[in-house]
Amino acid sequence: MRCVIARFPFDLVKSDVQQSMKGIKPEPVTGESVTIGRRTYPVKQVGEVITGQDRRDFTAGEVTRALTRLGFTCQTAPALAHAPVLSPLETASAQLGTAAIM
């Protein structure tokens, strides 16, 4: 399939992408990701491997579009978990610890 990533045309085939990523250790996922085989890779890592370009030269969206069209499962960035907001009394209690009940 022909696609354009960072203004350069590429002819990508699903089996070629799978072969390119074989033996490459996935980096920790902090943003958008793609599942190739049983591994989940950051989209930017896959884009760098399949295009040979620096990660700063293309967007995650460009690579995600291309990989989705090839039939790979792409996930968006994980939602950030918000820490619960404690009241001043709860914060002080947590810092001091709870008193032992006798």
CSV table of N, CA, C and O in Angstrom, one decimal:
chain,number,residue,atom,x,y,z
A,1,MET,N,0.8,-1.2,0.0
A,1,MET,CA,0.0,0.0,0.0
A,1,MET,C,0.9,1.2,0.0
A,1,MET,O,1.9,1.3,0.7
A,2,ARG,N,0.6,2.2,-0.8
A,2,ARG,CA,1.3,3.4,-0.9
A,2,ARG,C,0.8,4.4,0.1
A,2,ARG,O,-0.4,4.7,0.2
A,3,CYS,N,1.7,5.0,0.9
A,3,CYS,CA,1.3,6.0,1.8
A,3,CYS,C,2.4,7.1,1.9
A,3,CYS,O,3.6,6.8,1.5
A,4,VAL,N,2.1,8.2,2.4
A,4,VAL,CA,3.1,9.3,2.5
A,4,VAL,C,3.3,9.6,4.0
A,4,VAL,O,2.4,9.8,4.8
A,5,ILE,N,4.6,9.5,4.4
A,5,ILE,CA,5.0,9.8,5.8
A,5,ILE,C,6.1,10.9,5.7
A,5,ILE,O,7.1,10.6,5.0
A,6,ALA,N,5.8,12.0,6.3
A,6,ALA,CA,6.8,13.1,6.3
A,6,ALA,C,7.2,13.5,4.9
A,6,ALA,O,8.3,13.7,4.5
A,7,ARG,N,6.1,13.6,4.0
A,7,ARG,CA,6.2,14.1,2.6
A,7,ARG,C,7.0,13.1,1.8
A,7,ARG,O,7.3,13.5,0.6
A,8,PHE,N,7.3,11.9,2.2
A,8,PHE,CA,8.0,10.9,1.4
A,8,PHE,C,7.0,9.8,1.1
A,8,PHE,O,6.4,9.2,2.1
A,9,PRO,N,6.9,9.3,-0.1
A,9,PRO,CA,6.1,8.1,-0.4
A,9,PRO,C,6.7,6.8,0.0
A,9,PRO,O,7.9,6.6,-0.2
A,10,PHE,N,5.9,5.9,0.5
A,10,PHE,CA,6.4,4.6,0.9
A,10,PHE,C,5.4,3.5,0.4
A,10,PHE,O,4.2,3.8,0.5
A,11,ASP,N,5.9,2.4,0.0
A,11,ASP,CA,5.1,1.3,-0.4
A,11,ASP,C,5.2,0.3,0.8
A,11,ASP,O,6.2,-0.4,0.9
A,12,LEU,N,4.2,0.2,1.6
A,12,LEU,CA,4.2,-0.6,2.8
A,12,LEU,C,3.3,-1.8,2.6
A,12,LEU,O,2.2,-1.7,2.1
A,13,VAL,N,3.8,-3.0,3.1
A,13,VAL,CA,3.0,-4.2,3.1
A,13,VAL,C,3.1,-4.7,4.5
A,13,VAL,O,4.1,-4.7,5.2
A,14,LYS,N,1.9,-5.2,5.0
A,14,LYS,CA,1.8,-5.7,6.4
A,14,LYS,C,2.9,-6.7,6.8
A,14,LYS,O,3.5,-6.6,7.8
A,15,SER,N,3.1,-7.7,5.9
A,15,SER,CA,4.1,-8.7,6.2
A,15,SER,C,5.5,-8.1,6.3
A,15,SER,O,6.4,-8.5,7.1
A,16,ASP,N,5.8,-7.1,5.5
A,16,ASP,CA,7.1,-6.4,5.5
A,16,ASP,C,7.3,-5.7,6.9
A,16,ASP,O,8.4,-5.6,7.4
A,17,VAL,N,6.2,-5.0,7.3
A,17,VAL,CA,6.3,-4.3,8.6
A,17,VAL,C,6.5,-5.3,9.7
A,17,VAL,O,7.4,-5.1,10.6
A,18,GLN,N,5.8,-6.4,9.7
A,18,GLN,CA,6.0,-7.4,10.7
A,18,GLN,C,7.4,-8.0,10.7
A,18,GLN,O,8.0,-8.1,11.8
A,19,GLN,N,8.0,-8.2,9.5
A,19,GLN,CA,9.3,-8.7,9.4
A,19,GLN,C,10.3,-7.7,9.9
A,19,GLN,O,11.3,-8.0,10.6
A,20,SER,N,10.1,-6.4,9.6
A,20,SER,CA,11.0,-5.3,10.1
A,20,SER,C,11.1,-5.2,11.6
A,20,SER,O,12.1,-4.9,12.2
A,21,MET,N,9.9,-5.5,12.2
A,21,MET,CA,9.8,-5.3,13.7
A,21,MET,C,10.2,-6.6,14.5
A,21,MET,O,10.4,-6.6,15.7
A,22,LYS,N,10.4,-7.7,13.7
A,22,LYS,CA,10.8,-8.9,14.4
A,22,LYS,C,12.2,-8.8,15.0
A,22,LYS,O,13.1,-8.3,14.4
A,23,GLY,N,12.3,-9.1,16.3
A,23,GLY,CA,13.6,-9.1,17.0
A,23,GLY,C,13.9,-7.7,17.6
A,23,GLY,O,14.9,-7.5,18.2
A,24,ILE,N,13.0,-6.7,17.4
A,24,ILE,CA,13.2,-5.4,18.0
A,24,ILE,C,12.4,-5.3,19.3
A,24,ILE,O,11.2,-5.6,19.3
A,25,LYS,N,13.2,-4.9,20.3
A,25,LYS,CA,12.6,-4.8,21.7
A,25,LYS,C,11.7,-3.6,21.8
A,25,LYS,O,12.2,-2.5,21.4
A,26,PRO,N,10.4,-3.7,22.2
A,26,PRO,CA,9.6,-2.6,22.3
A,26,PRO,C,10.1,-1.6,23.4
A,26,PRO,O,10.5,-2.1,24.5
A,27,GLU,N,10.0,-0.3,23.1
A,27,GLU,CA,10.3,0.7,24.1
A,27,GLU,C,9.1,0.9,25.0
A,27,GLU,O,8.0,0.5,24.6
A,28,PRO,N,9.2,1.5,26.2
A,28,PRO,CA,8.0,1.8,27.0
A,28,PRO,C,7.1,2.7,26.2
A,28,PRO,O,7.5,3.6,25.6
A,29,VAL,N,5.8,2.4,26.3
A,29,VAL,CA,4.8,3.2,25.6
A,29,VAL,C,4.3,4.3,26.5
A,29,VAL,O,3.9,4.1,27.6
A,30,THR,N,4.5,5.5,25.9
A,30,THR,CA,4.0,6.7,26.7
A,30,THR,C,3.0,7.5,25.9
A,30,THR,O,2.4,8.4,26.4
A,31,GLY,N,2.8,7.2,24.6
A,31,GLY,CA,1.8,7.8,23.8
A,31,GLY,C,1.0,6.8,23.0
A,31,GLY,O,0.6,5.8,23.5
A,32,GLU,N,0.8,7.1,21.7
A,32,GLU,CA,0.1,6.2,20.8
A,32,GLU,C,0.9,5.0,20.6
A,32,GLU,O,2.2,5.0,20.6
A,33,SER,N,0.2,3.9,20.4
A,33,SER,CA,0.9,2.6,20.3
A,33,SER,C,0.3,1.7,19.2
A,33,SER,O,-0.9,2.0,18.8
A,34,VAL,N,1.0,0.7,18.8
A,34,VAL,CA,0.5,-0.2,17.8
A,34,VAL,C,0.8,-1.7,18.2
A,34,VAL,O,1.9,-1.9,18.8
A,35,THR,N,-0.1,-2.6,18.0
A,35,THR,CA,0.2,-4.0,18.3
A,35,THR,C,0.6,-4.7,17.1
A,35,THR,O,-0.1,-4.7,16.1
A,36,ILE,N,1.8,-5.3,17.1
A,36,ILE,CA,2.3,-6.0,16.0
A,36,ILE,C,2.7,-7.4,16.6
A,36,ILE,O,3.6,-7.5,17.4
A,37,GLY,N,2.0,-8.4,16.1
A,37,GLY,CA,2.1,-9.8,16.7
A,37,GLY,C,1.6,-9.7,18.1
A,37,GLY,O,0.5,-9.3,18.3
A,38,ARG,N,2.4,-10.1,19.1
A,38,ARG,CA,2.0,-10.1,20.5
A,38,ARG,C,2.6,-9.0,21.2
A,38,ARG,O,2.5,-8.9,22.4
A,39,ARG,N,3.3,-8.1,20.5
A,39,ARG,CA,4.0,-7.0,21.2
A,39,ARG,C,3.4,-5.6,20.9
A,39,ARG,O,2.8,-5.4,19.8
A,40,THR,N,3.5,-4.7,21.8
A,40,THR,CA,2.9,-3.4,21.6
A,40,THR,C,4.1,-2.4,21.6
A,40,THR,O,4.9,-2.4,22.5
A,41,TYR,N,4.2,-1.7,20.5
A,41,TYR,CA,5.3,-0.8,20.2
A,41,TYR,C,4.8,0.7,20.2
A,41,TYR,O,3.6,0.9,19.8
A,42,PRO,N,5.6,1.6,20.6
A,42,PRO,CA,5.2,3.0,20.4
A,42,PRO,C,5.2,3.3,18.9
A,42,PRO,O,6.0,2.8,18.1
A,43,VAL,N,4.2,4.0,18.4
A,43,VAL,CA,4.0,4.3,17.0
A,43,VAL,C,5.3,5.0,16.4
A,43,VAL,O,5.7,4.6,15.3
A,44,LYS,N,5.9,5.9,17.1
A,44,LYS,CA,7.1,6.5,16.6
A,44,LYS,C,8.3,5.6,16.4
A,44,LYS,O,9.0,5.7,15.5
A,45,GLN,N,8.4,4.6,17.3
A,45,GLN,CA,9.5,3.6,17.1
A,45,GLN,C,9.3,2.8,15.9
A,45,GLN,O,10.2,2.6,15.1
A,46,VAL,N,8.0,2.4,15.6
A,46,VAL,CA,7.7,1.6,14.4
A,46,VAL,C,8.0,2.5,13.2
A,46,VAL,O,8.6,2.0,12.2
A,47,GLY,N,7.5,3.7,13.2
A,47,GLY,CA,7.7,4.7,12.1
A,47,GLY,C,9.2,4.8,11.8
A,47,GLY,O,9.6,4.9,10.6
A,48,GLU,N,10.0,4.9,12.8
A,48,GLU,CA,11.5,5.1,12.6
A,48,GLU,C,12.1,3.9,11.9
A,48,GLU,O,12.9,4.0,11.0
A,49,VAL,N,11.6,2.7,12.3
A,49,VAL,CA,12.2,1.5,11.8
A,49,VAL,C,11.7,1.3,10.3
A,49,VAL,O,12.5,1.0,9.4
A,50,ILE,N,10.4,1.5,10.0
A,50,ILE,CA,9.9,1.2,8.7
A,50,ILE,C,10.3,2.2,7.6
A,50,ILE,O,10.3,1.9,6.5
A,51,THR,N,10.5,3.5,8.1
A,51,THR,CA,10.9,4.5,7.1
A,51,THR,C,12.3,4.9,7.1
A,51,THR,O,12.8,5.4,6.1
A,52,GLY,N,13.1,4.6,8.2
A,52,GLY,CA,14.5,4.9,8.2
A,52,GLY,C,14.7,6.4,8.5
A,52,GLY,O,15.8,6.9,8.4
A,53,GLN,N,13.6,7.1,8.9
A,53,GLN,CA,13.7,8.5,9.2
A,53,GLN,C,13.8,8.8,10.7
A,53,GLN,O,13.4,7.9,11.5
A,54,ASP,N,14.3,9.9,11.0
A,54,ASP,CA,14.3,10.3,12.4
A,54,ASP,C,12.9,10.5,12.9
A,54,ASP,O,12.0,11.0,12.2
A,55,ARG,N,12.6,10.2,14.2
A,55,ARG,CA,11.3,10.4,14.8
A,55,ARG,C,10.8,11.8,14.7
A,55,ARG,O,9.6,12.0,14.7
A,56,ARG,N,11.7,12.8,14.7
A,56,ARG,CA,11.2,14.1,14.7
A,56,ARG,C,10.7,14.6,13.3
A,56,ARG,O,10.1,15.6,13.2
A,57,ASP,N,10.9,13.7,12.3
A,57,ASP,CA,10.6,14.1,10.9
A,57,ASP,C,9.1,13.8,10.6
A,57,ASP,O,8.6,14.2,9.6
A,58,PHE,N,8.4,13.0,11.4
A,58,PHE,CA,7.0,12.6,11.1
A,58,PHE,C,6.2,12.7,12.4
A,58,PHE,O,6.7,12.7,13.5
A,59,THR,N,4.9,12.7,12.2
A,59,THR,CA,4.0,12.7,13.3
A,59,THR,C,3.5,11.3,13.6
A,59,THR,O,3.5,10.4,12.7
A,60,ALA,N,3.1,11.1,14.9
A,60,ALA,CA,2.5,9.8,15.2
A,60,ALA,C,1.2,9.6,14.4
A,60,ALA,O,0.9,8.4,14.1
A,61,GLY,N,0.5,10.6,14.1
A,61,GLY,CA,-0.7,10.5,13.4
A,61,GLY,C,-0.5,10.0,12.0
A,61,GLY,O,-1.3,9.1,11.5
A,62,GLU,N,0.6,10.4,11.3
A,62,GLU,CA,0.9,9.9,10.0
A,62,GLU,C,1.1,8.4,10.0
A,62,GLU,O,0.6,7.6,9.2
A,63,VAL,N,1.9,7.9,11.0
A,63,VAL,CA,2.2,6.5,11.1
A,63,VAL,C,1.0,5.7,11.5
A,63,VAL,O,0.8,4.6,11.0
A,64,THR,N,0.2,6.2,12.4
A,64,THR,CA,-1.0,5.6,12.9
A,64,THR,C,-1.9,5.4,11.7
A,64,THR,O,-2.5,4.3,11.6
A,65,ARG,N,-2.1,6.4,10.9
A,65,ARG,CA,-3.0,6.2,9.7
A,65,ARG,C,-2.6,5.1,8.8
A,65,ARG,O,-3.3,4.3,8.4
A,66,ALA,N,-1.2,5.1,8.5
A,66,ALA,CA,-0.7,4.1,7.6
A,66,ALA,C,-0.8,2.7,8.2
A,66,ALA,O,-1.2,1.8,7.5
A,67,LEU,N,-0.5,2.5,9.5
A,67,LEU,CA,-0.6,1.2,10.1
A,67,LEU,C,-2.0,0.7,10.2
A,67,LEU,O,-2.3,-0.5,10.1
A,68,THR,N,-2.9,1.6,10.5
A,68,THR,CA,-4.4,1.3,10.6
A,68,THR,C,-4.8,0.8,9.2
A,68,THR,O,-5.6,-0.2,9.1
A,69,ARG,N,-4.4,1.5,8.2
A,69,ARG,CA,-4.8,1.1,6.8
A,69,ARG,C,-4.2,-0.3,6.4
A,69,ARG,O,-4.8,-1.0,5.6
A,70,LEU,N,-3.1,-0.6,7.0
A,70,LEU,CA,-2.5,-1.9,6.8
A,70,LEU,C,-3.2,-3.1,7.6
A,70,LEU,O,-2.9,-4.2,7.3
A,71,GLY,N,-4.0,-2.7,8.6
A,71,GLY,CA,-4.7,-3.7,9.3
A,71,GLY,C,-4.2,-3.9,10.7
A,71,GLY,O,-4.7,-4.8,11.4
A,72,PHE,N,-3.3,-3.1,11.2
A,72,PHE,CA,-2.8,-3.2,12.6
A,72,PHE,C,-3.7,-2.5,13.5
A,72,PHE,O,-4.4,-1.6,13.2
A,73,THR,N,-3.7,-2.9,14.8
A,73,THR,CA,-4.5,-2.3,15.8
A,73,THR,C,-3.7,-1.2,16.5
A,73,THR,O,-2.6,-1.5,17.1
A,74,CYS,N,-4.2,0.0,16.4
A,74,CYS,CA,-3.5,1.1,17.0
A,74,CYS,C,-4.3,1.6,18.2
A,74,CYS,O,-5.5,1.7,18.2
A,75,GLN,N,-3.6,2.0,19.3
A,75,GLN,CA,-4.3,2.6,20.5
A,75,GLN,C,-3.8,4.0,20.7
A,75,GLN,O,-2.7,4.4,20.4
A,76,THR,N,-4.7,4.8,21.2
A,76,THR,CA,-4.4,6.2,21.5
A,76,THR,C,-3.6,6.3,22.8
A,76,THR,O,-3.5,5.3,23.5
A,77,ALA,N,-3.1,7.5,23.1
A,77,ALA,CA,-2.3,7.6,24.3
A,77,ALA,C,-3.2,7.3,25.5
A,77,ALA,O,-4.4,7.6,25.6
A,78,PRO,N,-2.6,6.6,26.5
A,78,PRO,CA,-3.4,6.2,27.7
A,78,PRO,C,-3.8,7.4,28.5
A,78,PRO,O,-3.1,8.4,28.5
A,79,ALA,N,-5.0,7.4,29.0
A,79,ALA,CA,-5.5,8.5,29.8
A,79,ALA,C,-4.7,8.6,31.1
A,79,ALA,O,-4.3,7.6,31.7
A,80,LEU,N,-4.5,9.8,31.5
A,80,LEU,CA,-3.7,10.1,32.7
A,80,LEU,C,-4.6,9.9,33.9
A,80,LEU,O,-5.7,10.4,34.0
A,81,ALA,N,-4.1,9.2,34.9
A,81,ALA,CA,-4.9,9.0,36.2
A,81,ALA,C,-4.7,10.2,37.1
A,81,ALA,O,-3.5,10.6,37.3
A,82,HIS,N,-5.7,10.7,37.6
A,82,HIS,CA,-5.6,11.9,38.5
A,82,HIS,C,-5.5,11.4,39.9
A,82,HIS,O,-6.2,10.5,40.3
A,83,ALA,N,-4.6,12.0,40.6
A,83,ALA,CA,-4.4,11.6,42.0
A,83,ALA,C,-5.6,12.2,42.8
A,83,ALA,O,-6.0,13.3,42.5
A,84,PRO,N,-6.0,11.5,43.8
A,84,PRO,CA,-7.2,12.0,44.6
A,84,PRO,C,-6.7,13.2,45.4
A,84,PRO,O,-5.6,13.3,45.9
A,85,VAL,N,-7.6,14.2,45.5
A,85,VAL,CA,-7.3,15.4,46.2
A,85,VAL,C,-7.7,15.2,47.7
A,85,VAL,O,-8.8,14.9,48.0
A,86,LEU,N,-6.7,15.4,48.6
A,86,LEU,CA,-7.0,15.2,50.0
A,86,LEU,C,-7.2,16.5,50.7
A,86,LEU,O,-6.6,17.5,50.3
A,87,SER,N,-8.1,16.5,51.7
A,87,SER,CA,-8.3,17.7,52.5
A,87,SER,C,-7.1,17.9,53.3
A,87,SER,O,-6.2,17.0,53.5
A,88,PRO,N,-6.9,19.1,53.9
A,88,PRO,CA,-5.7,19.4,54.8
A,88,PRO,C,-5.7,18.4,55.9
A,88,PRO,O,-4.6,17.9,56.4
A,89,LEU,N,-6.9,18.0,56.5
A,89,LEU,CA,-6.9,17.1,57.6
A,89,LEU,C,-6.4,15.7,57.2
A,89,LEU,O,-5.6,15.0,57.9
A,90,GLU,N,-6.9,15.3,56.0
A,90,GLU,CA,-6.5,13.9,55.5
A,90,GLU,C,-5.0,13.9,55.2
A,90,GLU,O,-4.3,12.9,55.4
A,91,THR,N,-4.4,15.0,54.6
A,91,THR,CA,-3.0,15.1,54.3
A,91,THR,C,-2.2,15.0,55.6
A,91,THR,O,-1.2,14.3,55.7
A,92,ALA,N,-2.6,15.8,56.7
A,92,ALA,CA,-1.9,15.7,57.9
A,92,ALA,C,-2.0,14.3,58.5
A,92,ALA,O,-1.0,13.8,59.1
A,93,SER,N,-3.1,13.7,58.5
A,93,SER,CA,-3.3,12.4,59.0
A,93,SER,C,-2.4,11.4,58.3
A,93,SER,O,-1.8,10.5,58.9
A,94,ALA,N,-2.3,11.5,57.0
A,94,ALA,CA,-1.4,10.6,56.2
A,94,ALA,C,0.0,10.8,56.5
A,94,ALA,O,0.8,9.8,56.6
A,95,GLN,N,0.4,12.1,56.8
A,95,GLN,CA,1.8,12.3,57.1
A,95,GLN,C,2.2,11.9,58.5
A,95,GLN,O,3.3,11.4,58.7
A,96,LEU,N,1.3,12.0,59.4
A,96,LEU,CA,1.6,11.6,60.8
A,96,LEU,C,1.3,10.1,61.1
A,96,LEU,O,1.8,9.6,62.0
A,97,GLY,N,0.5,9.5,60.2
A,97,GLY,CA,0.2,8.1,60.5
A,97,GLY,C,-1.0,8.1,61.4
A,97,GLY,O,-1.4,9.1,62.0
A,98,THR,N,-1.6,6.9,61.5
A,98,THR,CA,-2.8,6.8,62.4
A,98,THR,C,-2.4,6.4,63.8
A,98,THR,O,-1.4,5.6,63.9
A,99,ALA,N,-3.1,6.8,64.7
A,99,ALA,CA,-2.8,6.5,66.1
A,99,ALA,C,-3.3,5.0,66.4
A,99,ALA,O,-4.3,4.6,65.9
A,100,ALA,N,-2.5,4.3,67.2
A,100,ALA,CA,-2.9,2.9,67.5
A,100,ALA,C,-4.0,2.9,68.5
A,100,ALA,O,-4.1,3.7,69.4
A,101,ILE,N,-5.0,2.1,68.2
A,101,ILE,CA,-6.2,2.0,69.1
A,101,ILE,C,-5.9,0.9,70.1
A,101,ILE,O,-5.5,-0.2,69.8
A,102,MET,N,-6.1,1.3,71.4
A,102,MET,CA,-5.8,0.3,72.5
A,102,MET,C,-7.1,-0.1,73.1
A,102,MET,O,-8.1,0.5,73.3
